[in-house]
CSV table of C-alpha atoms in Angstrom, one decimal:
chain,number,residue,atom,x,y,z
A,1,MET,CA,0.0,0.0,0.0
A,2,ALA,CA,1.0,3.6,-0.3
A,3,VAL,CA,3.3,5.2,2.3
A,4,THR,CA,1.4,7.8,4.4
A,5,LEU,CA,3.2,11.1,4.8
A,6,TYR,CA,2.8,13.3,7.9
A,7,PRO,CA,1.7,16.9,7.4
A,8,LEU,CA,3.7,20.1,7.9
A,9,LEU,CA,4.2,21.2,11.5
A,10,ALA,CA,3.4,24.6,12.9
A,11,GLN,CA,7.0,25.9,12.3
A,12,GLY,CA,6.8,24.9,8.7
A,13,GLN,CA,9.1,21.9,9.1
A,14,VAL,CA,8.3,18.6,7.6
A,15,ALA,CA,7.7,15.8,10.2
A,16,PRO,CA,9.5,12.5,9.8
A,17,MET,CA,8.0,10.3,7.1
A,18,ASP,CA,7.4,6.5,7.2
A,19,ASP,CA,10.5,5.2,5.3
A,20,PRO,CA,10.5,8.1,2.7
A,21,ALA,CA,13.1,6.4,0.5
A,22,ARG,CA,11.0,3.3,-0.1
A,23,LEU,CA,9.5,3.3,-3.7
A,24,THR,CA,5.8,2.9,-3.4
A,25,PRO,CA,3.4,1.4,-6.0
A,26,GLY,CA,0.5,3.4,-7.4
A,27,GLN,CA,0.2,6.9,-8.7
A,28,THR,CA,-0.5,10.2,-7.1
A,29,ARG,CA,-3.4,12.2,-8.7
A,30,ALA,CA,-5.6,15.2,-8.0
A,31,GLU,CA,-9.1,16.4,-8.9
A,32,ASN,CA,-9.9,20.1,-9.1
A,33,ALA,CA,-13.2,21.9,-8.6
A,34,LEU,CA,-14.9,25.2,-7.9
A,35,TRP,CA,-12.5,27.4,-9.8
A,36,ILE,CA,-13.4,29.1,-13.1
A,37,GLU,CA,-11.1,26.7,-15.1
A,38,ASN,CA,-13.3,23.8,-14.0
A,39,PRO,CA,-16.6,22.6,-15.6
A,40,LEU,CA,-19.6,24.7,-14.6
A,41,SER,CA,-21.1,21.7,-13.0
A,42,ARG,CA,-18.3,21.8,-10.5
A,43,GLN,CA,-18.9,25.5,-9.5
A,44,PHE,CA,-21.4,27.1,-7.2
A,45,LYS,CA,-22.5,29.3,-10.1
A,46,SER,CA,-24.7,26.5,-11.3
A,47,SER,CA,-25.7,24.5,-8.2
A,48,ARG,CA,-25.9,24.6,-4.4
A,49,LYS,CA,-24.4,21.1,-4.3
A,50,VAL,CA,-21.0,20.4,-6.0
A,51,VAL,CA,-19.2,17.1,-6.4
A,52,ILE,CA,-15.6,18.2,-5.9
A,53,ALA,CA,-14.1,14.8,-6.5
A,54,GLU,CA,-15.3,11.4,-7.7
A,55,ILE,CA,-12.6,8.7,-7.6
A,56,ASN,CA,-12.5,5.0,-8.4
A,57,GLY,CA,-10.7,2.7,-6.0
A,58,PRO,CA,-8.8,1.1,-4.6
A,59,ALA,CA,-7.1,4.3,-3.5
A,60,GLU,CA,-6.5,6.6,-0.6
A,61,ILE,CA,-7.2,10.3,-0.3
A,62,THR,CA,-4.1,12.0,1.2
A,63,MET,CA,-5.0,15.7,1.3
A,64,ILE,CA,-8.1,17.9,0.7
A,65,HIS,CA,-7.7,21.6,0.1
A,66,PHE,CA,-10.3,24.5,-0.1
A,67,ALA,CA,-9.3,28.1,-0.9
A,68,TYR,CA,-11.0,31.0,0.7
A,69,GLY,CA,-13.8,32.6,-1.2
A,70,ARG,CA,-13.6,36.3,-2.1
A,71,ALA,CA,-16.1,37.3,0.6
A,72,GLN,CA,-13.8,35.8,3.2
A,73,LEU,CA,-11.0,38.1,2.1
A,74,GLY,CA,-13.0,41.3,2.6
A,75,GLN,CA,-13.0,42.4,-1.0
A,76,ASP,CA,-11.6,45.9,-0.4
A,77,PRO,CA,-11.8,47.4,-3.8
A,78,LYS,CA,-8.8,49.7,-3.0
A,79,LYS,CA,-6.5,46.8,-2.3
A,80,PRO,CA,-5.2,43.9,-4.4
A,81,LEU,CA,-7.2,40.8,-3.6
A,82,ARG,CA,-4.2,38.7,-2.8
A,83,SER,CA,-3.0,41.3,-0.2
A,84,GLN,CA,-6.1,40.9,1.9
A,85,ILE,CA,-6.0,38.8,5.0
A,86,GLY,CA,-9.2,37.0,5.5
A,87,ASN,CA,-11.1,39.5,7.7
A,88,GLY,CA,-14.3,39.6,5.6
A,89,LYS,CA,-17.5,37.6,5.9
A,90,PRO,CA,-16.8,34.3,7.7
A,91,LEU,CA,-18.3,31.0,6.6
A,92,ASN,CA,-21.0,29.5,8.7
A,93,ARG,CA,-22.6,26.1,9.2
A,94,ASP,CA,-24.7,26.4,6.0
A,95,LEU,CA,-21.9,24.7,4.1
A,96,ILE,CA,-21.7,20.9,4.6
A,97,LEU,CA,-18.9,18.5,3.7
A,98,ARG,CA,-20.0,15.0,2.8
A,99,ILE,CA,-18.0,12.0,1.7
A,100,TYR,CA,-19.5,8.8,0.5
A,101,TRP,CA,-17.6,5.5,0.4
A,102,ASP,CA,-18.0,2.6,-2.0
A,103,HIS,CA,-21.4,3.8,-3.5
A,104,GLU,CA,-23.0,3.7,0.0
A,105,PRO,CA,-26.3,5.6,0.0
A,106,VAL,CA,-25.4,7.4,3.3
A,107,PRO,CA,-22.3,9.5,3.9
A,108,GLY,CA,-19.4,8.4,6.1
A,109,VAL,CA,-18.5,12.1,6.6
A,110,GLU,CA,-21.2,14.7,7.2
A,111,CYS,CA,-20.2,17.9,8.9
A,112,PRO,CA,-20.3,21.7,8.6
A,113,LEU,CA,-17.1,22.5,6.8
A,114,THR,CA,-16.0,25.0,9.5
A,115,ASP,CA,-16.5,22.5,12.3
A,116,PHE,CA,-14.6,19.8,10.3
A,117,PHE,CA,-11.6,22.1,10.4
A,118,CYS,CA,-11.9,22.9,14.1
A,119,ASP,CA,-13.3,26.4,13.5
A,120,PRO,CA,-16.9,26.3,14.7
A,121,GLY,CA,-17.4,30.0,14.2
A,122,GLY,CA,-15.8,30.1,10.8
A,123,ASP,CA,-13.9,33.2,11.8
A,124,ARG,CA,-10.4,32.1,13.0
A,125,GLU,CA,-7.6,33.5,10.8
A,126,VAL,CA,-5.4,30.5,11.8
A,127,ILE,CA,-6.0,26.9,12.9
A,128,ASN,CA,-2.8,24.9,13.2
A,129,THR,CA,-2.9,21.2,14.0
A,130,GLU,CA,-1.1,18.1,12.8
A,131,MET,CA,-4.2,16.9,10.9
A,132,LEU,CA,-6.0,20.1,9.9
A,133,ASN,CA,-5.0,23.7,9.4
A,134,VAL,CA,-6.6,27.0,8.3
A,135,CYS,CA,-4.9,30.1,7.0
A,136,ARG,CA,-6.4,31.6,3.8
A,137,GLY,CA,-7.4,28.1,3.0
A,138,PHE,CA,-8.5,24.8,4.6
A,139,ASN,CA,-6.2,21.8,4.5
A,140,ALA,CA,-7.0,18.2,5.8
A,141,TYR,CA,-4.3,15.5,6.0
A,142,PHE,CA,-6.3,12.5,7.2
A,143,THR,CA,-5.5,9.4,5.2
A,144,MET,CA,-8.8,8.1,3.7
A,145,PRO,CA,-8.5,4.7,2.0
A,146,PHE,CA,-11.3,3.1,0.1
A,147,HIS,CA,-12.0,0.0,-1.9
A,148,LYS,CA,-14.5,0.9,-4.7
A,149,SER,CA,-15.2,4.6,-4.8
A,150,ALA,CA,-15.1,8.0,-3.1
A,151,ARG,CA,-17.4,10.9,-3.7
A,152,VAL,CA,-16.6,14.2,-2.0
A,153,GLU,CA,-19.3,16.9,-2.0
A,154,LEU,CA,-19.9,20.4,-0.7
A,155,ASP,CA,-23.6,21.1,-0.1
A,156,TYR,CA,-24.7,24.7,0.6
A,157,GLU,CA,-28.0,24.7,2.5
A,158,GLY,CA,-28.4,28.4,3.1
A,159,PRO,CA,-30.7,31.0,1.5
A,160,VAL,CA,-28.5,32.3,-1.4
A,161,PRO,CA,-29.3,30.8,-4.9
A,162,PRO,CA,-26.6,29.5,-7.2
A,163,GLY,CA,-24.8,32.2,-9.1
A,164,ASP,CA,-22.1,34.8,-8.8
A,165,ASP,CA,-23.1,35.9,-5.2
A,166,LEU,CA,-22.9,32.3,-3.9
A,167,GLU,CA,-19.6,31.7,-5.8
A,168,ARG,CA,-18.1,34.7,-4.0
A,169,MET,CA,-19.3,33.5,-0.6
A,170,LEU,CA,-18.0,30.0,-0.7
A,171,PRO,CA,-14.6,28.4,-1.3
A,172,CYS,CA,-13.5,29.3,-4.8
A,173,TYR,CA,-11.1,26.4,-5.5
A,174,SER,CA,-10.5,22.9,-4.2
A,175,TYR,CA,-8.3,19.9,-4.9
A,176,VAL,CA,-8.4,16.4,-3.6
A,177,CYS,CA,-5.0,14.5,-3.8
A,178,TYR,CA,-5.1,10.7,-3.7
A,179,ARG,CA,-2.9,7.7,-4.4
A,180,THR,CA,-4.0,4.6,-6.2
A,181,LEU,CA,-3.5,1.3,-4.5
A,182,ASP,CA,-2.9,-2.2,-5.9
A,183,HIS,CA,-5.5,-3.6,-3.5
A,184,PHE,CA,-7.5,-2.5,-0.4
A,185,PRO,CA,-5.9,-4.1,2.7
A,186,ARG,CA,-8.2,-6.1,4.9
A,187,ASP,CA,-7.0,-4.3,8.1
A,188,MET,CA,-8.0,-0.8,6.8
A,189,GLY,CA,-10.9,1.1,8.1
A,190,TYR,CA,-12.9,3.9,6.3
A,191,PHE,CA,-12.6,7.5,7.6
A,192,HIS,CA,-15.7,8.9,9.3
A,193,ALA,CA,-16.6,12.3,10.8
A,194,SER,CA,-19.8,13.4,12.4
A,195,TRP,CA,-21.0,16.7,13.9
A,196,ARG,CA,-23.6,17.1,16.6
A,197,GLN,CA,-24.9,19.9,18.7
A,198,GLU,CA,-27.3,19.9,21.7
A,199,THR,CA,-28.5,22.2,24.5
A,200,LEU,CA,-28.9,20.2,27.8
A,201,LEU,CA,-28.6,20.1,31.6
A,202,LEU,CA,-25.4,18.2,32.1
A,203,GLY,CA,-26.3,17.4,35.6
A,204,SER,CA,-29.3,15.4,34.4
A,205,ARG,CA,-27.9,13.5,31.5
A,206,GLU,CA,-24.8,13.1,29.4
A,207,TYR,CA,-24.0,14.7,26.0
A,208,VAL,CA,-23.4,11.9,23.5
A,209,ALA,CA,-20.9,12.9,20.8
A,210,LEU,CA,-20.7,9.5,19.0
A,211,LYS,CA,-22.6,6.2,19.1
A,212,THR,CA,-21.6,3.6,16.5
A,213,ASP,CA,-21.7,-0.1,15.9
A,214,GLY,CA,-18.9,-2.2,14.3
A,215,LYS,CA,-15.1,-2.4,14.4
A,216,GLY,CA,-12.9,0.6,14.3
A,217,LYS,CA,-10.9,3.1,16.2
A,218,PHE,CA,-11.5,6.7,17.5
A,219,ILE,CA,-8.7,9.1,16.5
A,220,GLY,CA,-9.9,12.5,17.6
A,221,TRP,CA,-12.5,15.2,18.1
A,222,ASN,CA,-13.2,18.9,18.6
A,223,VAL,CA,-15.7,20.2,21.1
A,224,THR,CA,-17.3,23.5,22.0
A,225,ILE,CA,-19.1,24.3,25.3
A,226,HIS,CA,-20.7,27.5,26.5
A,227,SER,CA,-23.5,28.5,28.9
A,228,LEU,CA,-26.7,29.9,27.6
A,229,TYR,CA,-27.4,32.2,30.6
A,230,HIS,CA,-24.2,32.8,32.5
A,231,ASP,CA,-20.6,33.9,31.8
A,232,ASP,CA,-19.2,30.7,33.5
A,233,TYR,CA,-19.3,27.2,32.2
A,234,PRO,CA,-18.3,23.8,33.7
A,235,VAL,CA,-15.0,22.1,33.0
A,236,ASP,CA,-15.3,19.4,35.8
A,237,GLU,CA,-17.3,17.0,33.7
A,238,ASN,CA,-15.7,13.8,32.4
A,239,GLU,CA,-15.1,12.4,29.0
A,240,LYS,CA,-16.3,8.8,28.8
A,241,PHE,CA,-15.5,6.1,26.2
A,242,TYR,CA,-17.9,3.1,26.4
A,243,ILE,CA,-16.2,0.3,24.4
A,244,ASP,CA,-18.1,-2.7,23.1
A,245,GLY,CA,-21.3,-2.3,25.0
A,246,GLU,CA,-19.8,-1.3,28.4
A,247,THR,CA,-22.2,0.2,31.0
A,248,ASN,CA,-19.2,1.7,32.8
A,249,ALA,CA,-16.7,3.5,30.7
A,250,SER,CA,-13.3,1.9,30.7
A,251,ILE,CA,-11.7,5.2,29.6
A,252,GLU,CA,-12.8,8.2,31.5
A,253,PHE,CA,-10.8,11.5,31.6
A,254,GLN,CA,-11.7,13.4,34.8
A,255,GLY,CA,-12.0,17.0,33.7
A,256,LEU,CA,-12.9,18.5,30.4
A,257,GLU,CA,-9.8,20.7,30.1
A,258,ASP,CA,-7.6,17.9,31.2
A,259,SER,CA,-8.8,15.6,28.4
A,260,PHE,CA,-7.6,18.2,26.0
A,261,GLY,CA,-4.2,18.6,27.7
A,262,PHE,CA,-4.7,21.5,30.1
A,263,SER,CA,-5.6,21.9,33.8
A,264,TRP,CA,-7.5,24.2,36.2
A,265,GLY,CA,-9.6,25.4,33.3
A,266,PHE,CA,-8.5,26.4,29.9
A,267,PRO,CA,-5.6,28.9,29.6
A,268,THR,CA,-6.4,32.5,28.8
A,269,ASN,CA,-4.5,32.6,25.6
A,270,ALA,CA,-5.3,30.4,22.6
A,271,THR,CA,-3.0,27.4,22.0
A,272,PHE,CA,-2.4,25.4,18.8
A,273,PHE,CA,-0.2,22.4,19.5
A,274,PRO,CA,-0.1,19.7,16.9
A,275,LEU,CA,-2.4,17.3,18.8
A,276,THR,CA,-4.2,19.5,21.3
A,277,GLY,CA,-5.3,23.1,21.5
A,278,HIS,CA,-8.1,25.5,22.4
A,279,PHE,CA,-9.4,29.0,22.0
A,280,ASN,CA,-12.2,31.1,23.4
A,281,PHE,CA,-15.6,30.5,21.8
A,282,LEU,CA,-18.5,32.9,22.7
A,283,ASN,CA,-18.6,32.8,26.5
A,284,GLY,CA,-17.0,29.4,26.6
A,285,ALA,CA,-14.3,27.4,24.9
A,286,ALA,CA,-13.5,25.3,21.8
A,287,ALA,CA,-10.8,22.6,22.0
A,288,TYR,CA,-9.4,19.8,19.9
A,289,ARG,CA,-7.5,16.6,20.6
A,290,PHE,CA,-6.1,14.0,18.2
A,291,PHE,CA,-5.5,10.5,19.4
A,292,ILE,CA,-3.0,9.6,16.7
A,293,ARG,CA,-0.6,7.6,18.9
A,294,ASP,CA,-3.2,6.5,21.4
A,295,SER,CA,-6.2,5.8,19.3
A,296,ILE,CA,-9.1,4.0,21.0
A,297,SER,CA,-10.0,0.7,19.4
A,298,PHE,CA,-13.3,-1.0,19.5
A,299,LYS,CA,-14.5,-4.4,18.1
A,300,LYS,CA,-18.3,-4.1,18.4
A,301,SER,CA,-19.3,-0.6,19.4
A,302,LEU,CA,-18.3,2.7,20.8
A,303,LYS,CA,-20.1,5.5,22.6
A,304,VAL,CA,-18.3,8.8,23.4
A,305,ALA,CA,-20.0,11.0,25.9
A,306,ILE,CA,-19.5,14.0,28.2
A,307,GLY,CA,-21.0,14.1,31.7
A,308,PHE,CA,-20.2,14.4,35.4
A,309,GLY,CA,-18.6,11.4,37.2
A,310,ASP,CA,-20.7,9.2,39.5
A,311,THR,CA,-19.3,10.7,42.6
A,312,GLU,CA,-19.7,14.4,41.5
A,313,LYS,CA,-23.1,14.8,43.2
A,314,SER,CA,-22.7,18.5,43.9
A,315,TRP,CA,-21.9,19.3,40.2
A,316,LYS,CA,-24.9,17.2,39.1
A,317,ARG,CA,-27.2,19.1,41.4
A,318,LYS,CA,-25.8,22.5,40.3
A,319,TYR,CA,-26.1,21.8,36.6
A,320,SER,CA,-29.6,20.3,36.8
A,321,LYS,CA,-31.2,23.7,37.4
A,322,PRO,CA,-32.9,25.3,34.3
A,323,ASP,CA,-30.6,28.4,34.3
A,324,THR,CA,-27.5,26.3,34.0
A,325,ALA,CA,-28.2,24.9,30.6
A,326,VAL,CA,-25.1,24.6,28.3
A,327,GLU,CA,-24.8,24.1,24.6
A,328,LEU,CA,-22.2,21.6,23.4
A,329,SER,CA,-21.2,20.8,19.8
A,330,SER,CA,-18.6,18.3,18.6
A,331,THR,CA,-17.0,16.8,15.5
A,332,VAL,CA,-15.7,13.3,16.0
A,333,TYR,CA,-13.2,11.6,13.7
A,334,TRP,CA,-12.8,7.8,13.5
A,335,TYR,CA,-12.0,4.8,11.3
A,336,GLN,CA,-14.4,2.0,10.9
A,337,LYS,CA,-15.3,-1.0,8.7
A,338,GLU,CA,-18.1,-0.5,6.3
A,339,PRO,CA,-21.1,-0.6,6.3
A,340,ALA,CA,-21.1,1.6,9.4
A,341,THR,CA,-24.0,2.9,11.5
A,342,PRO,CA,-25.8,5.7,9.6
A,343,LEU,CA,-24.9,9.1,11.0
A,344,PRO,CA,-27.6,11.0,13.0
A,345,PRO,CA,-29.6,13.5,10.9
A,346,LEU,CA,-28.1,17.0,10.8
A,347,LEU,CA,-30.0,19.8,12.5
A,348,PRO,CA,-31.8,22.1,10.0
A,349,ALA,CA,-29.5,24.9,8.8
A,350,ALA,CA,-31.4,27.5,10.8
A,351,GLU,CA,-30.8,25.6,14.0
A,352,ARG,CA,-27.0,24.9,13.6
A,353,GLY,CA,-25.7,28.3,14.6
A,354,PRO,CA,-24.5,28.6,18.2
A,355,THR,CA,-27.0,30.0,20.6
A,356,LEU,CA,-25.8,33.4,22.0
A,357,LEU,CA,-25.8,34.3,25.7
A,358,ALA,CA,-29.4,35.3,26.6
A,359,ALA,CA,-31.3,36.4,29.7
A,360,PHE,CA,-32.9,33.5,31.6
A,361,HIS,CA,-36.7,33.8,31.7
A,362,THR,CA,-38.3,32.5,34.9
A,363,GLY,CA,-41.8,32.7,33.5
A,364,LYS,CA,-42.8,35.3,36.2
A,365,ASN,CA,-44.2,38.7,35.3
């Protein structure tokens, strides 16, 4: 099979490669879309949904790139377009990334593009991780092997019709790099990613980020949390991994910030380490963690949840009151054998945006 190369690190240095001198079979190829040089059917001028790559297998996707749209750059008519720095209109959760494997009718990847790239608000000028980065473009380095076919789509579900205005709003160029394989190895899993968002009382029940059946391994996630009615938000809840039908999680990180590599709450300043990082999000936080060297394997099923520990009775009482509701969102990345459990339906586009801080209404006059 093809040798998998690691991505660029934050300092611009190339990480060590797996035996880079070994001559590998297959060919590296790329498919382009969204730019004016590509067929009209692969531009947002003609459709809200664009297939940016359709590839026959066996092969493995090695990189996906999206360029900023003109609206993201600000479009100051007094300045050259290429000198602008991405301070214009941000993307939001109207734009969905979907990837279908081996002609399956349901996607293995279904996620708002911004959340897939660890940028839930779509307004970060820089995201810098080992697997994903953002800076005047979006780049993903997950290896995505497949047997028969891969179809990569961008689907805009907002109010703007196809045409010049939509083309200016959304990514204006994409390429998908892949390498052909002689065969699809039996021990390979298919890449999956799923986004969820929910408002709840964490003291009453857990937030479930992933629930899937089959054989695979969990390799990372990004999470946001913020309060709907207060400036503070909890970080004492645990991150629980229920493997193969467990009723008690065999992996349980005691503290939200600790599970992402921090302590005593999230730091004040944003951090972007290769495998862990965080930044402020509304009146809460967004954080990511990749389990590249400590992936969590499962043979039958996996449930990933956030909730207070069994002995944290005081926290459960506090966060069971109506005015302590929090909103969580998450994007989970994992590999799994196909066919996998269908992903949960996405929220309607109008309900995907994060809920802003609001006054709590008691119902009294």
